[in-house]
PDB file of C-alpha atoms in Angstrom:
ATOM      1  CA  MET A   1    -102.380  19.789 193.135  1.00 41.00           C
ATOM      2  CA  THR A   2    -102.227  22.411 195.878  1.00 47.00           C
ATOM      3  CA  ASP A   3    -104.143  25.647 196.248  1.00 51.00           C
ATOM      4  CA  ARG A   4    -100.846  27.512 196.278  1.00 62.00           C
ATOM      5  CA  ASP A   5     -98.830  28.558 193.251  1.00 72.00           C
ATOM      6  CA  VAL A   6     -95.554  26.659 193.436  1.00 79.00           C
ATOM      7  CA  GLY A   7     -92.509  27.654 191.429  1.00 84.00           C
ATOM      8  CA  PRO A   8     -89.554  25.488 190.448  1.00 87.00           C
ATOM      9  CA  ILE A   9     -87.326  24.317 193.293  1.00 90.00           C
ATOM     10  CA  ASP A  10     -83.569  24.792 192.897  1.00 91.00           C
ATOM     11  CA  TYR A  11     -80.509  24.242 195.041  1.00 91.00           C
ATOM     12  CA  LEU A  12     -77.074  25.764 195.321  1.00 92.00           C
ATOM     13  CA  ALA A  13     -73.993  24.431 197.049  1.00 93.00           C
ATOM     14  CA  VAL A  14     -71.442  27.168 197.749  1.00 92.00           C
ATOM     15  CA  GLU A  15     -67.896  26.596 199.005  1.00 94.00           C
ATOM     16  CA  PHE A  16     -66.547  29.123 201.518  1.00 92.00           C
ATOM     17  CA  PRO A  17     -62.721  29.198 201.687  1.00 92.00           C
ATOM     18  CA  GLY A  18     -61.433  29.057 205.246  1.00 90.00           C
ATOM     19  CA  ALA A  19     -65.043  28.552 206.387  1.00 85.00           C
ATOM     20  CA  ARG A  20     -65.502  32.352 206.273  1.00 82.00           C
ATOM     21  CA  LEU A  21     -68.948  33.523 205.227  1.00 75.00           C
ATOM     22  CA  GLU A  22     -68.218  37.091 204.227  1.00 73.00           C
ATOM     23  CA  GLY A  23     -69.368  39.667 201.731  1.00 72.00           C
ATOM     24  CA  ASP A  24     -72.738  40.800 200.449  1.00 81.00           C
ATOM     25  CA  GLY A  25     -74.139  37.340 199.710  1.00 81.00           C
ATOM     26  CA  LEU A  26     -76.217  37.145 202.875  1.00 79.00           C
ATOM     27  CA  ALA A  27     -77.706  40.597 202.263  1.00 80.00           C
ATOM     28  CA  ALA A  28     -78.560  39.613 198.677  1.00 88.00           C
ATOM     29  CA  LEU A  29     -80.244  36.431 199.908  1.00 87.00           C
ATOM     30  CA  VAL A  30     -82.340  38.395 202.411  1.00 85.00           C
ATOM     31  CA  ASP A  31     -83.248  40.908 199.690  1.00 90.00           C
ATOM     32  CA  LEU A  32     -84.377  38.182 197.254  1.00 92.00           C
ATOM     33  CA  THR A  33     -86.524  36.692 200.010  1.00 90.00           C
ATOM     34  CA  ASP A  34     -87.947  40.034 201.153  1.00 90.00           C
ATOM     35  CA  ARG A  35     -88.952  40.905 197.576  1.00 93.00           C
ATOM     36  CA  GLY A  36     -90.713  37.548 197.174  1.00 91.00           C
ATOM     37  CA  ILE A  37     -88.503  36.390 194.308  1.00 93.00           C
ATOM     38  CA  ILE A  38     -87.458  33.251 196.174  1.00 93.00           C
ATOM     39  CA  ARG A  39     -88.580  31.379 199.278  1.00 91.00           C
ATOM     40  CA  ILE A  40     -85.882  29.615 201.288  1.00 91.00           C
ATOM     41  CA  LEU A  41     -86.855  26.008 201.975  1.00 91.00           C
ATOM     42  CA  ASP A  42     -83.604  24.785 203.525  1.00 90.00           C
ATOM     43  CA  LEU A  43     -80.356  26.467 204.476  1.00 89.00           C
ATOM     44  CA  VAL A  44     -77.541  24.358 205.901  1.00 89.00           C
ATOM     45  CA  VAL A  45     -73.905  25.251 206.516  1.00 89.00           C
ATOM     46  CA  ALA A  46     -71.331  22.550 207.224  1.00 92.00           C
ATOM     47  CA  LYS A  47     -67.647  22.994 208.060  1.00 92.00           C
ATOM     48  CA  VAL A  48     -65.324  20.349 206.620  1.00 94.00           C
ATOM     49  CA  GLU A  49     -62.471  19.363 208.922  1.00 93.00           C
ATOM     50  CA  GLU A  50     -58.934  18.536 207.809  1.00 92.00           C
ATOM     51  CA  ASP A  51     -59.684  14.796 208.056  1.00 92.00           C
ATOM     52  CA  GLY A  52     -62.690  15.150 205.719  1.00 88.00           C
ATOM     53  CA  THR A  53     -65.347  14.826 208.403  1.00 93.00           C
ATOM     54  CA  PHE A  54     -67.868  17.621 208.628  1.00 94.00           C
ATOM     55  CA  ALA A  55     -70.127  19.234 211.180  1.00 90.00           C
ATOM     56  CA  VAL A  56     -73.294  21.184 210.503  1.00 89.00           C
ATOM     57  CA  VAL A  57     -72.904  24.713 211.845  1.00 81.00           C
ATOM     58  CA  THR A  58     -75.760  26.381 213.684  1.00 69.00           C
ATOM     59  CA  LEU A  59     -76.934  29.470 211.850  1.00 65.00           C
ATOM     60  CA  ALA A  60     -75.710  32.090 214.256  1.00 57.00           C
ATOM     61  CA  ASP A  61     -73.038  34.751 214.369  1.00 52.00           C
ATOM     62  CA  LEU A  62     -71.101  33.306 211.438  1.00 52.00           C
ATOM     63  CA  ASP A  63     -68.665  36.181 211.040  1.00 52.00           C
ATOM     64  CA  GLY A  64     -68.013  36.752 214.750  1.00 54.00           C
ATOM     65  CA  ASP A  65     -69.207  40.379 214.839  1.00 60.00           C
ATOM     66  CA  GLY A  66     -71.688  39.810 217.683  1.00 56.00           C
ATOM     67  CA  SER A  67     -74.887  39.906 215.622  1.00 57.00           C
ATOM     68  CA  LEU A  68     -76.959  37.007 214.331  1.00 54.00           C
ATOM     69  CA  ASP A  69     -76.227  37.007 210.601  1.00 55.00           C
ATOM     70  CA  LEU A  70     -78.999  34.728 209.414  1.00 58.00           C
ATOM     71  CA  ALA A  71     -81.694  35.247 212.056  1.00 57.00           C
ATOM     72  CA  VAL A  72     -84.307  35.572 209.313  1.00 59.00           C
ATOM     73  CA  PHE A  73     -83.494  32.008 208.180  1.00 64.00           C
ATOM     74  CA  GLU A  74     -83.009  30.441 211.608  1.00 61.00           C
ATOM     75  CA  GLY A  75     -84.898  27.150 211.770  1.00 59.00           C
ATOM     76  CA  VAL A  76     -85.694  27.082 208.038  1.00 68.00           C
ATOM     77  CA  GLN A  77     -86.064  23.407 207.285  1.00 75.00           C
ATOM     78  CA  SER A  78     -88.445  21.801 204.795  1.00 83.00           C
ATOM     79  CA  GLY A  79     -87.254  18.226 205.215  1.00 84.00           C
ATOM     80  CA  LEU A  80     -86.378  18.020 201.518  1.00 89.00           C
ATOM     81  CA  LEU A  81     -82.634  18.019 202.272  1.00 89.00           C
ATOM     82  CA  ASP A  82     -81.432  15.044 204.232  1.00 90.00           C
ATOM     83  CA  PRO A  83     -78.105  14.172 205.876  1.00 91.00           C
ATOM     84  CA  ASP A  84     -76.945  12.370 202.704  1.00 94.00           C
ATOM     85  CA  ASP A  85     -77.400  15.597 200.700  1.00 93.00           C
ATOM     86  CA  VAL A  86     -75.265  17.480 203.217  1.00 93.00           C
ATOM     87  CA  ALA A  87     -72.616  14.724 203.185  1.00 95.00           C
ATOM     88  CA  GLN A  88     -72.462  14.731 199.370  1.00 95.00           C
ATOM     89  CA  SER A  89     -72.062  18.513 199.331  1.00 94.00           C
ATOM     90  CA  ALA A  90     -69.410  18.427 202.064  1.00 95.00           C
ATOM     91  CA  ALA A  91     -67.453  15.888 199.989  1.00 95.00           C
ATOM     92  CA  LEU A  92     -67.180  18.480 197.198  1.00 94.00           C
ATOM     93  CA  VAL A  93     -65.227  21.052 199.227  1.00 94.00           C
ATOM     94  CA  LYS A  94     -61.630  21.169 200.419  1.00 95.00           C
ATOM     95  CA  PRO A  95     -60.812  20.436 204.060  1.00 95.00           C
ATOM     96  CA  GLY A  96     -60.867  23.579 206.200  1.00 94.00           C
ATOM     97  CA  ASN A  97     -63.591  25.128 204.068  1.00 94.00           C
ATOM     98  CA  ALA A  98     -67.330  25.239 204.607  1.00 92.00           C
ATOM     99  CA  VAL A  99     -70.222  24.444 202.313  1.00 94.00           C
ATOM    100  CA  GLY A 100     -73.517  26.277 202.303  1.00 91.00           C
ATOM    101  CA  LEU A 101     -76.418  24.296 200.913  1.00 92.00           C
ATOM    102  CA  LEU A 102     -79.453  26.323 199.884  1.00 92.00           C
ATOM    103  CA  LEU A 103     -82.755  24.891 198.662  1.00 92.00           C
ATOM    104  CA  TYR A 104     -85.192  27.497 197.406  1.00 92.00           C
ATOM    105  CA  GLU A 105     -88.417  27.959 195.505  1.00 92.00           C
ATOM    106  CA  ASN A 106     -88.500  30.368 192.569  1.00 92.00           C
ATOM    107  CA  THR A 107     -91.709  32.011 193.764  1.00 92.00           C
ATOM    108  CA  TRP A 108     -91.804  34.392 190.815  1.00 89.00           C
ATOM    109  CA  ALA A 109     -92.616  31.449 188.513  1.00 88.00           C
ATOM    110  CA  GLY A 110     -95.502  29.983 190.528  1.00 86.00           C
ATOM    111  CA  PRO A 111     -98.256  32.282 189.180  1.00 88.00           C
ATOM    112  CA  PHE A 112     -96.999  31.787 185.615  1.00 88.00           C
ATOM    113  CA  VAL A 113     -97.062  27.993 185.906  1.00 84.00           C
ATOM    114  CA  SER A 114    -100.544  28.116 187.431  1.00 86.00           C
ATOM    115  CA  ALA A 115    -101.802  30.405 184.652  1.00 89.00           C
ATOM    116  CA  MET A 116    -100.470  27.993 182.040  1.00 88.00           C
ATOM    117  CA  ARG A 117    -102.161  25.056 183.774  1.00 87.00           C
ATOM    118  CA  ASP A 118    -105.435  26.997 183.860  1.00 91.00           C
ATOM    119  CA  VAL A 119    -105.478  26.899 180.043  1.00 94.00           C
ATOM    120  CA  GLY A 120    -104.454  23.247 179.823  1.00 92.00           C
ATOM    121  CA  ALA A 121    -100.725  23.747 179.302  1.00 91.00           C
ATOM    122  CA  GLU A 122     -98.210  21.748 181.342  1.00 83.00           C
ATOM    123  CA  VAL A 123     -94.551  22.315 182.063  1.00 79.00           C
ATOM    124  CA  ILE A 124     -92.981  19.237 180.513  1.00 83.00           C
ATOM    125  CA  ALA A 125     -89.316  20.014 181.150  1.00 82.00           C
ATOM    126  CA  SER A 126     -87.082  22.498 182.839  1.00 80.00           C
ATOM    127  CA  GLY A 127     -83.365  22.779 183.201  1.00 81.00           C
ATOM    128  CA  ARG A 128     -80.451  24.926 184.113  1.00 83.00           C
ATOM    129  CA  ILE A 129     -77.544  26.064 181.965  1.00 85.00           C
ATOM    130  CA  PRO A 130     -74.416  26.453 184.111  1.00 84.00           C
ATOM    131  CA  ALA A 131     -73.253  30.071 184.391  1.00 85.00           C
ATOM    132  CA  ALA A 132     -69.754  29.098 183.220  1.00 88.00           C
ATOM    133  CA  ASP A 133     -71.235  27.696 179.985  1.00 90.00           C
ATOM    134  CA  VAL A 134     -73.199  30.909 179.366  1.00 90.00           C
ATOM    135  CA  ALA A 135     -70.106  33.038 180.009  1.00 92.00           C
ATOM    136  CA  ALA A 136     -68.026  30.895 177.640  1.00 92.00           C
ATOM    137  CA  ALA A 137     -70.671  31.118 174.908  1.00 93.00           C
ATOM    138  CA  LEU A 138     -70.912  34.901 175.280  1.00 92.00           C
ATOM    139  CA  ASP A 139     -67.100  35.229 175.213  1.00 93.00           C
ATOM    140  CA  ALA A 140     -66.968  33.132 172.035  1.00 94.00           C
ATOM    141  CA  LEU A 141     -69.711  35.228 170.441  1.00 92.00           C
ATOM    142  CA  GLU A 142     -67.918  38.443 171.366  1.00 91.00           C
ATOM    143  CA  ALA A 143     -64.618  37.096 169.998  1.00 93.00           C
ATOM    144  CA  ALA A 144     -66.306  36.105 166.713  1.00 93.00           C
ATOM    145  CA  GLU A 145     -67.747  39.617 166.339  1.00 90.00           C
ATOM    146  CA  SER A 146     -64.328  41.268 166.845  1.00 82.00           C
TER     147      SER A 146
END
């Protein structure tokens, strides 16, 4: 057991069509980090070539506008993700696209888990319900109420 509150660790693999990292996603990621909701443990971007091979892209000026897009995450590497994880994620995306692999700690949950342990409780399971399943269930509920 560490002296630090540790929250659950999650990962996301995101496919970027045409290997273009655009939109407000980067700003949202910085905001979540700045507010202490999550802590980025690993952030890797790999571009998948037409022949299926891939190359890890240095976190730099990803959109070509002259500014370093992910400077705040430059060098973030916990060692929890290994080359096999990147290869498996790259195999999930279409050639010509890129995959972003994000490993993060849910820092908001750390103090809660520690407080539960202080009274003898233990987290015995955790899980994730896919967003598509939640949306489908809510759509079905809404349809049933109509």
